[in-house]
CSV table of C-alpha atoms in Angstrom, one decimal:
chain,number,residue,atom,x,y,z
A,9,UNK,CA,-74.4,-180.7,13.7
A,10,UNK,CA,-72.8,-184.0,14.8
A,11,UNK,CA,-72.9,-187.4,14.7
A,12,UNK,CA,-74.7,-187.5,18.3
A,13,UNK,CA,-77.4,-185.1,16.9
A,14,UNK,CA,-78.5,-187.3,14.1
A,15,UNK,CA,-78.5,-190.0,16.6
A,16,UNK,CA,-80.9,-187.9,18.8
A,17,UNK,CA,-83.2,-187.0,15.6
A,18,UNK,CA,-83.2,-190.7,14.9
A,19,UNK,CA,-83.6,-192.5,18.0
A,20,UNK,CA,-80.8,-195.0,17.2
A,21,UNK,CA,-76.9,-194.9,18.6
A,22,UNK,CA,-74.2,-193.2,17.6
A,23,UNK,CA,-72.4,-196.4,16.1
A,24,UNK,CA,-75.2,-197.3,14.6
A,25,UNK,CA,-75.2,-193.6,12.7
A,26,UNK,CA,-71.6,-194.6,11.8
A,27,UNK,CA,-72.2,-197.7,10.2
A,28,UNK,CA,-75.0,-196.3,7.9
A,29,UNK,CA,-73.2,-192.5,6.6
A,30,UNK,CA,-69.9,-194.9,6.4
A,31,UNK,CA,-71.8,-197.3,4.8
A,32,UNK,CA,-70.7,-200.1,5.9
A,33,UNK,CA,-71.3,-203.2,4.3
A,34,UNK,CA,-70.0,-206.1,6.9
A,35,UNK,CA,-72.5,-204.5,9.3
A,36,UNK,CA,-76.5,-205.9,8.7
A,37,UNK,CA,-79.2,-203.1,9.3
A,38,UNK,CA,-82.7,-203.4,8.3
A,39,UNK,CA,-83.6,-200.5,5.4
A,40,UNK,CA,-86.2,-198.9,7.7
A,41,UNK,CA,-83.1,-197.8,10.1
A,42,UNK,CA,-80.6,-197.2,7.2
A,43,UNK,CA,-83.1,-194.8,5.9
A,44,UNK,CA,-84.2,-193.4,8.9
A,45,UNK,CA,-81.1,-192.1,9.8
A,46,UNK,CA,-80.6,-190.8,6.2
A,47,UNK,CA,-83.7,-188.6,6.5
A,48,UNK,CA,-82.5,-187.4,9.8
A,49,UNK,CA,-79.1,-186.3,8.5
A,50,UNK,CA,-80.4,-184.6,5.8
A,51,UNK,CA,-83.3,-182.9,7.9
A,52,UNK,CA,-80.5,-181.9,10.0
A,53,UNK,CA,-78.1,-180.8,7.4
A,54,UNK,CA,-75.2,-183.1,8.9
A,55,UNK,CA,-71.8,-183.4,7.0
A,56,UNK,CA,-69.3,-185.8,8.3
A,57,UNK,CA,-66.1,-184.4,9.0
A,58,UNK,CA,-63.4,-184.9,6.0
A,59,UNK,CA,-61.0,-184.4,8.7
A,60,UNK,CA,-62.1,-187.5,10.8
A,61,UNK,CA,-63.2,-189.1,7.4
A,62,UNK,CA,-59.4,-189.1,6.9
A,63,UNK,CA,-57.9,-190.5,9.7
A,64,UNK,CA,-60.4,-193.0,10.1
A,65,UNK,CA,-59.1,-194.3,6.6
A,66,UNK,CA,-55.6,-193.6,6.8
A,67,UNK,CA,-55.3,-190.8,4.1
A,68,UNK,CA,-57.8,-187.9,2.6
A,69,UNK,CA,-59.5,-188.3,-0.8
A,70,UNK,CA,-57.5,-185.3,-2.4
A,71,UNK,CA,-54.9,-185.3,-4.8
A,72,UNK,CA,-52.8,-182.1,-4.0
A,73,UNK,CA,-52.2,-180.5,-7.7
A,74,UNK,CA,-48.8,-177.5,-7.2
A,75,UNK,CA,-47.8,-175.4,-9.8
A,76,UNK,CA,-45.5,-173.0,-10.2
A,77,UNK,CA,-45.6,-169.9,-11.0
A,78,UNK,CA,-46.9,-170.0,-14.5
A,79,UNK,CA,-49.1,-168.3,-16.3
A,80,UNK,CA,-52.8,-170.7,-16.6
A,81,UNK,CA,-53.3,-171.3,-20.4
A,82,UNK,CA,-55.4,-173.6,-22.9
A,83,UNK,CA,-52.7,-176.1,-22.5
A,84,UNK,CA,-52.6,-176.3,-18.5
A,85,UNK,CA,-56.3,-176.1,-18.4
A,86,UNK,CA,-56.3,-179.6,-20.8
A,87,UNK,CA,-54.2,-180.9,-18.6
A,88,UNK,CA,-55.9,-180.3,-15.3
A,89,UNK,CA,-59.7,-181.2,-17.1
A,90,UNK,CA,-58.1,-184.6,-18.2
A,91,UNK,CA,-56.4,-185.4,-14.7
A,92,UNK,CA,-59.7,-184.4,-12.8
A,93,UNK,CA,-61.9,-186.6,-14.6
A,94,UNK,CA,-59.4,-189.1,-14.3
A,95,UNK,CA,-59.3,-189.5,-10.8
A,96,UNK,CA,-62.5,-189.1,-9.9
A,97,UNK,CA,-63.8,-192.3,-11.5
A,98,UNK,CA,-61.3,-193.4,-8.1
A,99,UNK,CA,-63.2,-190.8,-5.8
A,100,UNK,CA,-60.1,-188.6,-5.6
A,101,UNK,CA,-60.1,-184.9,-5.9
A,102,UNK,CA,-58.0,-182.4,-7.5
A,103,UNK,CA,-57.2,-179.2,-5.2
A,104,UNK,CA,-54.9,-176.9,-7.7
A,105,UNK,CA,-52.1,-174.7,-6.1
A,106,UNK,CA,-50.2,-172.1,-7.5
A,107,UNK,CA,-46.9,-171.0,-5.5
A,108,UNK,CA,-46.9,-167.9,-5.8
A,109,UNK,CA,-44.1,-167.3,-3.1
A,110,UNK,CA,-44.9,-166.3,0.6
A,111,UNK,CA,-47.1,-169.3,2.0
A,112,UNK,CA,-44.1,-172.1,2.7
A,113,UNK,CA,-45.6,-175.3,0.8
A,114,UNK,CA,-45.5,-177.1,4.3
A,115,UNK,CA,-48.1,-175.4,5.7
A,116,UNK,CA,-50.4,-176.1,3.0
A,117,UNK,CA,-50.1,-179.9,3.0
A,118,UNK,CA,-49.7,-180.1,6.8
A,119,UNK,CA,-53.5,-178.1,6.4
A,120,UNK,CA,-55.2,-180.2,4.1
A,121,UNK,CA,-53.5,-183.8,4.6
A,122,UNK,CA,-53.3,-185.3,0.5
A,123,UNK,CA,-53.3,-188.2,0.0
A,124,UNK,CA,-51.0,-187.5,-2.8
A,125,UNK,CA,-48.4,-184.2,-3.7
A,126,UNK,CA,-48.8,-184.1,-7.7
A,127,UNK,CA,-46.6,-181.7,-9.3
A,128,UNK,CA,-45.5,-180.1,-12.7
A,129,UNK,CA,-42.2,-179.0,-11.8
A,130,UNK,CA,-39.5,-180.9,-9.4
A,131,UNK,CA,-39.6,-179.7,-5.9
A,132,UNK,CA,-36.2,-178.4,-3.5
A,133,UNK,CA,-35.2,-181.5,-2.1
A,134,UNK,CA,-36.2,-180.4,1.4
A,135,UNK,CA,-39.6,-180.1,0.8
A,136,UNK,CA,-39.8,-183.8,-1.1
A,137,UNK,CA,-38.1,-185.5,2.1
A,138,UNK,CA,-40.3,-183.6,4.8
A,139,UNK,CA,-43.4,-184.8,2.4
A,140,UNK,CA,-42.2,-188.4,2.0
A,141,UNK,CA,-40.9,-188.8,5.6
A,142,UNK,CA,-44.6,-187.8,6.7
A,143,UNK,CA,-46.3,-190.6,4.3
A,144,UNK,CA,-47.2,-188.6,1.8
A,145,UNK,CA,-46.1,-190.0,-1.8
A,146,UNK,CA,-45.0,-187.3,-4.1
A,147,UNK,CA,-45.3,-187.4,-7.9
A,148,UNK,CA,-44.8,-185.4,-10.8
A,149,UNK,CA,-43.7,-184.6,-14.6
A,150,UNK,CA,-40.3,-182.5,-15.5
A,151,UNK,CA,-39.1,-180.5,-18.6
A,152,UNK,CA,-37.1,-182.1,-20.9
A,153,UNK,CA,-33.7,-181.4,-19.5
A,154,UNK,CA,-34.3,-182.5,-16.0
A,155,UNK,CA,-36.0,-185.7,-16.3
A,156,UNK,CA,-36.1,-188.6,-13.8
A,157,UNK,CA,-37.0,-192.4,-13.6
A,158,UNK,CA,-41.1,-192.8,-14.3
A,159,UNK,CA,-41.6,-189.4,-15.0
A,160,UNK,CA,-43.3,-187.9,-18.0
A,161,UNK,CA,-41.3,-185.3,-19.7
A,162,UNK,CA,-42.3,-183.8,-22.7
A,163,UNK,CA,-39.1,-182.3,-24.6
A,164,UNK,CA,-39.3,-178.8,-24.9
A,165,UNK,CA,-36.3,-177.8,-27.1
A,166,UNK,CA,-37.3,-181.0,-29.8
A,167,UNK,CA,-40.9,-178.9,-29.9
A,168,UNK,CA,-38.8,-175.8,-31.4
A,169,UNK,CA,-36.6,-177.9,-33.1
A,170,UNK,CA,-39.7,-179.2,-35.2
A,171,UNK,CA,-40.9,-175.6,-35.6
A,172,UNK,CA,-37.5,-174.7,-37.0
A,173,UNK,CA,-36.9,-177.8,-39.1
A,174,UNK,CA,-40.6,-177.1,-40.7
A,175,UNK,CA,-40.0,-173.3,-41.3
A,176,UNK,CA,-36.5,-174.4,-43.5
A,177,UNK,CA,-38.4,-177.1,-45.1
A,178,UNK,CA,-40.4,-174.8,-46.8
A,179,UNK,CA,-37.6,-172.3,-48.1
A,180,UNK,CA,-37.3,-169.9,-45.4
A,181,UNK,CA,-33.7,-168.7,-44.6
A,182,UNK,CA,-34.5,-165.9,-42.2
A,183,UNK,CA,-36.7,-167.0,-38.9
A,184,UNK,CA,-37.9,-165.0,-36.0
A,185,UNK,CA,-39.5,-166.3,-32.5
A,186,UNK,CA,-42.0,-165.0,-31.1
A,187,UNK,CA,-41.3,-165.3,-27.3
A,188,UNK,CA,-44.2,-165.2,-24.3
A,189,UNK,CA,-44.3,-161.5,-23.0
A,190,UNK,CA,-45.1,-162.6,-19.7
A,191,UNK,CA,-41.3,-163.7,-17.4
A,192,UNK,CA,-43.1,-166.5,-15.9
A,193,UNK,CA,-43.7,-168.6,-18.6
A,194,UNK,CA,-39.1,-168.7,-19.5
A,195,UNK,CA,-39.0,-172.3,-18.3
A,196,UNK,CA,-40.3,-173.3,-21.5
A,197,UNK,CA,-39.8,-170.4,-23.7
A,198,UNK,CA,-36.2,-170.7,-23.4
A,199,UNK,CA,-35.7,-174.4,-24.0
A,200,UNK,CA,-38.3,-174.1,-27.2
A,201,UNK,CA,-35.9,-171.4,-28.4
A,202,UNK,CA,-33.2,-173.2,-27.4
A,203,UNK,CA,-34.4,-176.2,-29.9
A,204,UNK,CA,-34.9,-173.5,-32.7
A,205,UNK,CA,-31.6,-172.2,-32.6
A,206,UNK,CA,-29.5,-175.8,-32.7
A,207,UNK,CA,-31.7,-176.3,-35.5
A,208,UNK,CA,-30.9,-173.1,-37.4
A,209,UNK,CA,-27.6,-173.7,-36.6
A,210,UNK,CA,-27.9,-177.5,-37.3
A,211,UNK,CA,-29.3,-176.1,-41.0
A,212,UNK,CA,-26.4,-173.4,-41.3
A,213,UNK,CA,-29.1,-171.0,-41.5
A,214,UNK,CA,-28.7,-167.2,-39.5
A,215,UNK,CA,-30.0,-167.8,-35.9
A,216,UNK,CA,-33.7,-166.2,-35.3
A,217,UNK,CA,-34.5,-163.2,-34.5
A,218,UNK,CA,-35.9,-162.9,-31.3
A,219,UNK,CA,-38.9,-160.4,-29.9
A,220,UNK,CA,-41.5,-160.8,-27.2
A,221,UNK,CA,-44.6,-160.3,-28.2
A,222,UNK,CA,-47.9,-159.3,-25.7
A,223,UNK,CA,-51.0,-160.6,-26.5
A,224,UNK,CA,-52.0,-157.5,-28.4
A,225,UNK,CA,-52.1,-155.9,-32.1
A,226,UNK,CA,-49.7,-153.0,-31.0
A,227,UNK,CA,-46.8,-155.0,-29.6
A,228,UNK,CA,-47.3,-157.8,-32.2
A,229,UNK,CA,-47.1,-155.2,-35.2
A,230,UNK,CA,-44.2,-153.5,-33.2
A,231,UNK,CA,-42.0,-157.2,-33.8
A,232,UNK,CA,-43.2,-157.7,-37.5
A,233,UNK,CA,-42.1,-154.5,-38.3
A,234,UNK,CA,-38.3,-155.4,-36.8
A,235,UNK,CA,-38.8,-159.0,-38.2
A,236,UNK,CA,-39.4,-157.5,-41.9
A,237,UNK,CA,-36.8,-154.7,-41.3
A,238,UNK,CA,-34.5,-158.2,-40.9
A,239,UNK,CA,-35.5,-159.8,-43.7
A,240,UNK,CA,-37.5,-162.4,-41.7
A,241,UNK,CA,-39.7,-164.6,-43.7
A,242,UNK,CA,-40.9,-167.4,-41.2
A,243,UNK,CA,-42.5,-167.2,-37.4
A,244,UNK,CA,-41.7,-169.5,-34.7
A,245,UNK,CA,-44.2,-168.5,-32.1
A,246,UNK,CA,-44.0,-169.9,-28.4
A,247,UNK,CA,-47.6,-171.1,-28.7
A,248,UNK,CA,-50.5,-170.6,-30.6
A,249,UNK,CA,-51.6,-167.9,-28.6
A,250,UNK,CA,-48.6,-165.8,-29.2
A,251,UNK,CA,-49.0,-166.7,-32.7
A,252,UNK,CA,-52.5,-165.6,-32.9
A,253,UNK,CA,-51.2,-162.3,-31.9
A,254,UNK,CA,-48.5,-162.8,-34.6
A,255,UNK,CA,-51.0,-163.3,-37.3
A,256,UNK,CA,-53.0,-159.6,-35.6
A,257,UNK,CA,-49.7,-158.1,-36.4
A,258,UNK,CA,-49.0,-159.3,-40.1
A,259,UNK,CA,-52.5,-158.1,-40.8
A,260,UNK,CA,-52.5,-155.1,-39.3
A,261,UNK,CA,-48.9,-154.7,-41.4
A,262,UNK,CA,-50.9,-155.5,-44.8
A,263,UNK,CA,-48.8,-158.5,-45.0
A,264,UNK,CA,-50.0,-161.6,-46.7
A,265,UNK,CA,-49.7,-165.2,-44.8
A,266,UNK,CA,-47.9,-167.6,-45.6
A,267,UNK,CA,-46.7,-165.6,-48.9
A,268,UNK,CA,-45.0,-162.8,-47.2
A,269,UNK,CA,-44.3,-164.2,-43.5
A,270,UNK,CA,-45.3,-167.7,-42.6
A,271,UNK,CA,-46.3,-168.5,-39.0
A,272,UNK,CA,-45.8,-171.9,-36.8
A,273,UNK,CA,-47.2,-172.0,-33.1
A,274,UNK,CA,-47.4,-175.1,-30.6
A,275,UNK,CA,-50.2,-176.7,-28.9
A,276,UNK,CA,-53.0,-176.7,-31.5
A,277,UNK,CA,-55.8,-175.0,-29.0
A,278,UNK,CA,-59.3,-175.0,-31.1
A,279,UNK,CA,-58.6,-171.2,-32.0
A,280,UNK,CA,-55.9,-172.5,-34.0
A,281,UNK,CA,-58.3,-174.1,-36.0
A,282,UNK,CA,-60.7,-171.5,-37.3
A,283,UNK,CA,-57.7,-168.6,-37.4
A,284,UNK,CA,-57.4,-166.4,-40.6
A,285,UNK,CA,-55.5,-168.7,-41.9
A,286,UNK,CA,-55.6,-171.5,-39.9
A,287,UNK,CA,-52.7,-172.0,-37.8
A,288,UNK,CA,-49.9,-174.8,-38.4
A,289,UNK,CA,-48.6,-175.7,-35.1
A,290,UNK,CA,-47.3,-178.4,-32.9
A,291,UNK,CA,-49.2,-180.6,-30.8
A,292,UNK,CA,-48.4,-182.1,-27.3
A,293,UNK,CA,-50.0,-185.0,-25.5
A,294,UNK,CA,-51.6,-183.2,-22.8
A,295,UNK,CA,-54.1,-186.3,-22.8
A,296,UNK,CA,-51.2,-188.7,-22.1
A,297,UNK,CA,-49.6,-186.6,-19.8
A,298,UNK,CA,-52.8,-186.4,-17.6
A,299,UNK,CA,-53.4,-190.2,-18.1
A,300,UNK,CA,-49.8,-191.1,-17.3
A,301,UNK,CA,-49.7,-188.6,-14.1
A,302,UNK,CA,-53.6,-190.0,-12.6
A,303,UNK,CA,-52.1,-193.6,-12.9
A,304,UNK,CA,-48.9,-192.3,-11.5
A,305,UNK,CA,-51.0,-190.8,-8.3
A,306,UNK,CA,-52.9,-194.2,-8.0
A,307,UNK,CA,-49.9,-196.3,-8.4
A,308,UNK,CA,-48.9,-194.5,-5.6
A,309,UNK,CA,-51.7,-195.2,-3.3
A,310,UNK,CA,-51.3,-198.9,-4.5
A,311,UNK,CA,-54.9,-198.7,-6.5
A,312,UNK,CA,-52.8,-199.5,-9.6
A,313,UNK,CA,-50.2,-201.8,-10.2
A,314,UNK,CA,-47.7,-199.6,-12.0
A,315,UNK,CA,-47.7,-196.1,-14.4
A,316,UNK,CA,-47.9,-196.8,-17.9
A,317,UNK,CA,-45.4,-196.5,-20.9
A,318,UNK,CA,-45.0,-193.5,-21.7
A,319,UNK,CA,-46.3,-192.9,-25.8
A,320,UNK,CA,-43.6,-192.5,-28.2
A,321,UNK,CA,-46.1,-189.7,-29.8
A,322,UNK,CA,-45.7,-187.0,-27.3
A,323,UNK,CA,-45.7,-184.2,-29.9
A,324,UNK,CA,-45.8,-183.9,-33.8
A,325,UNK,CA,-46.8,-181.5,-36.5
A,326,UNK,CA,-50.1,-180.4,-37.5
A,327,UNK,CA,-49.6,-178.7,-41.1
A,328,UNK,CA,-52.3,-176.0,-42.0
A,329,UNK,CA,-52.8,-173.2,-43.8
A,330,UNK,CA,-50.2,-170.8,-42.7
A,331,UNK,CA,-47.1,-172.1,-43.1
């Protein structure tokens, strides 16, 4: 169906079909015509074209989201809930890419025309120019060793660094970490370990031992049992879902926790909460990140006069039961 069709169904013009789906206000109609062609749209099933939608105003209403190759977790999810709801009180959408390899990113903004490129890791400088040079502003966030002017970074290897310093706090002498099973997620993996081994070595205690652990009982009980072999006493997990998995295994070892092995994990997801015990951890402002990064995108498209500060309380601990 088109334009011309509701016209038909209508008996007004095509312009005049314009003015009321576009609804424009600096154009007077009486109510009976507004709403007849309304009632003729919708008998007809008409949908005006995004596409035209979009070059009639100069951009597209969506927000294109890229990630990388990551693994989708409590933590991601947040982030992408908060930033939706964000920018749709602006009548912007959220379309969510994950580059997988294979499609060139090109051809998917070339395709759907953003408004905006948001994304959570920096992009090859290539693809940032050919994006720019074609109008389209690009925004994003960085880890905590690559960060640039107005971007939100929250620092990674401080976040294990916490998780370390909390551990030998409370007496313990001989850490583990728990690392992600899955290859994808090493971006931040590394640079949390990273944090927990300057501050072992920062504390002149042995650096951790170091296992992957799957998100099941049998790989989890396969590190306790090397971590107790090495006289480890404390857990730094990569995030509270590795550390769930952490606190499977001790169970399922007949180990008591905190009193024989005490266990740390970051992001404070609601499992964390109700775990047997419940689960100290770290937490991260996955709210402030999304709020920063919407008024980033609408900065951008000159709907907001400029980001906000960043929060000096990007992370901190949240003390519970089993550490």
């Amino acid at each position: 169906m088109t334009s011309a069709d509701v016209a038909r169904e209508s008996g007004v013009s095509r312009t005049t079909v314009s003015y009321v789906l576009n609804a424009r206000k600096d154009v007077v109609l009486t109510e009976a015509t507004r709403q007849r062609v309304l009632d003729a749209a919708a008998r007809l099933g008409y949908t005006p074209s995004a596409a035209a939608r979009a070059l009639r105003a100069g951009r597209s209403d969506l927000v294109l989201l890229v990630l990388p190759d990551w693994t989708l977790g409590p933590a991601i999810d947040t982030l992408i809930e908060h930033l939706s709801t964000a920018l749709a009180t602006h009548g912007l959408s959220v379309l969510v890419h994950i580059r997988h390899g294979g499609r060139p990113l090109d051809e998917l903004w070339r395709a759907v025309t953003p408004c905006v490129v948001l994304s959570l890791s920096p992009f090859p400088a290539a693809d940032t120019r050919a994006m720019q040079q074609a109008g389209i502003p690009v925004v994003g966030t960085a880890l905590d060793d690559d960060p640039q002017p107005d971007v939100f970074a929250v620092p990674q290897a401080s976040i294990g660094a916490l998780q370390a310093d909390h551990l030998v706090a409370r007496g313990h002498r001989v850490l583990a970490y728990a690392a992600p099973h899955d290859d994808r997620l090493a971006a931040f993996a590394d640079r949390r370990l990273a944090g927990v081994r300057a501050a072992c070595e920062r504390h002149r205690v042995p650096a951790p031992e170091v296992a992957s652990v799957d998100l099941d009982v049998a790989s989890a009980r396969a590190a306790v049992d090397a971590w107790r072999a090495a006289g480890v006493t404390a857990v730094a997990a990569y995030n509270d879902e590795v550390a769930l998995a952490v606190l499977a295994g001790l169970r399922d070892a007949g180990l008591d926790v905190p009193g024989d092995v005490a266990v740390i994990g970051v992001d404070d997801i609601p499992a964390a909460r109700v775990a047997a015990p419940a689960l100290t951890t770290v937490w991260q402002a996955i709210d402030a990140q999304a709020e920063h990064l919407a008024a980033a995108v609408l900065a951008a498209l000159g709907l907001a006069e400029s980001t906000p500060e960043r929060p000096d309380d990007v992370f901190h601990l949240v003390q519970r039961a089993s550490t």
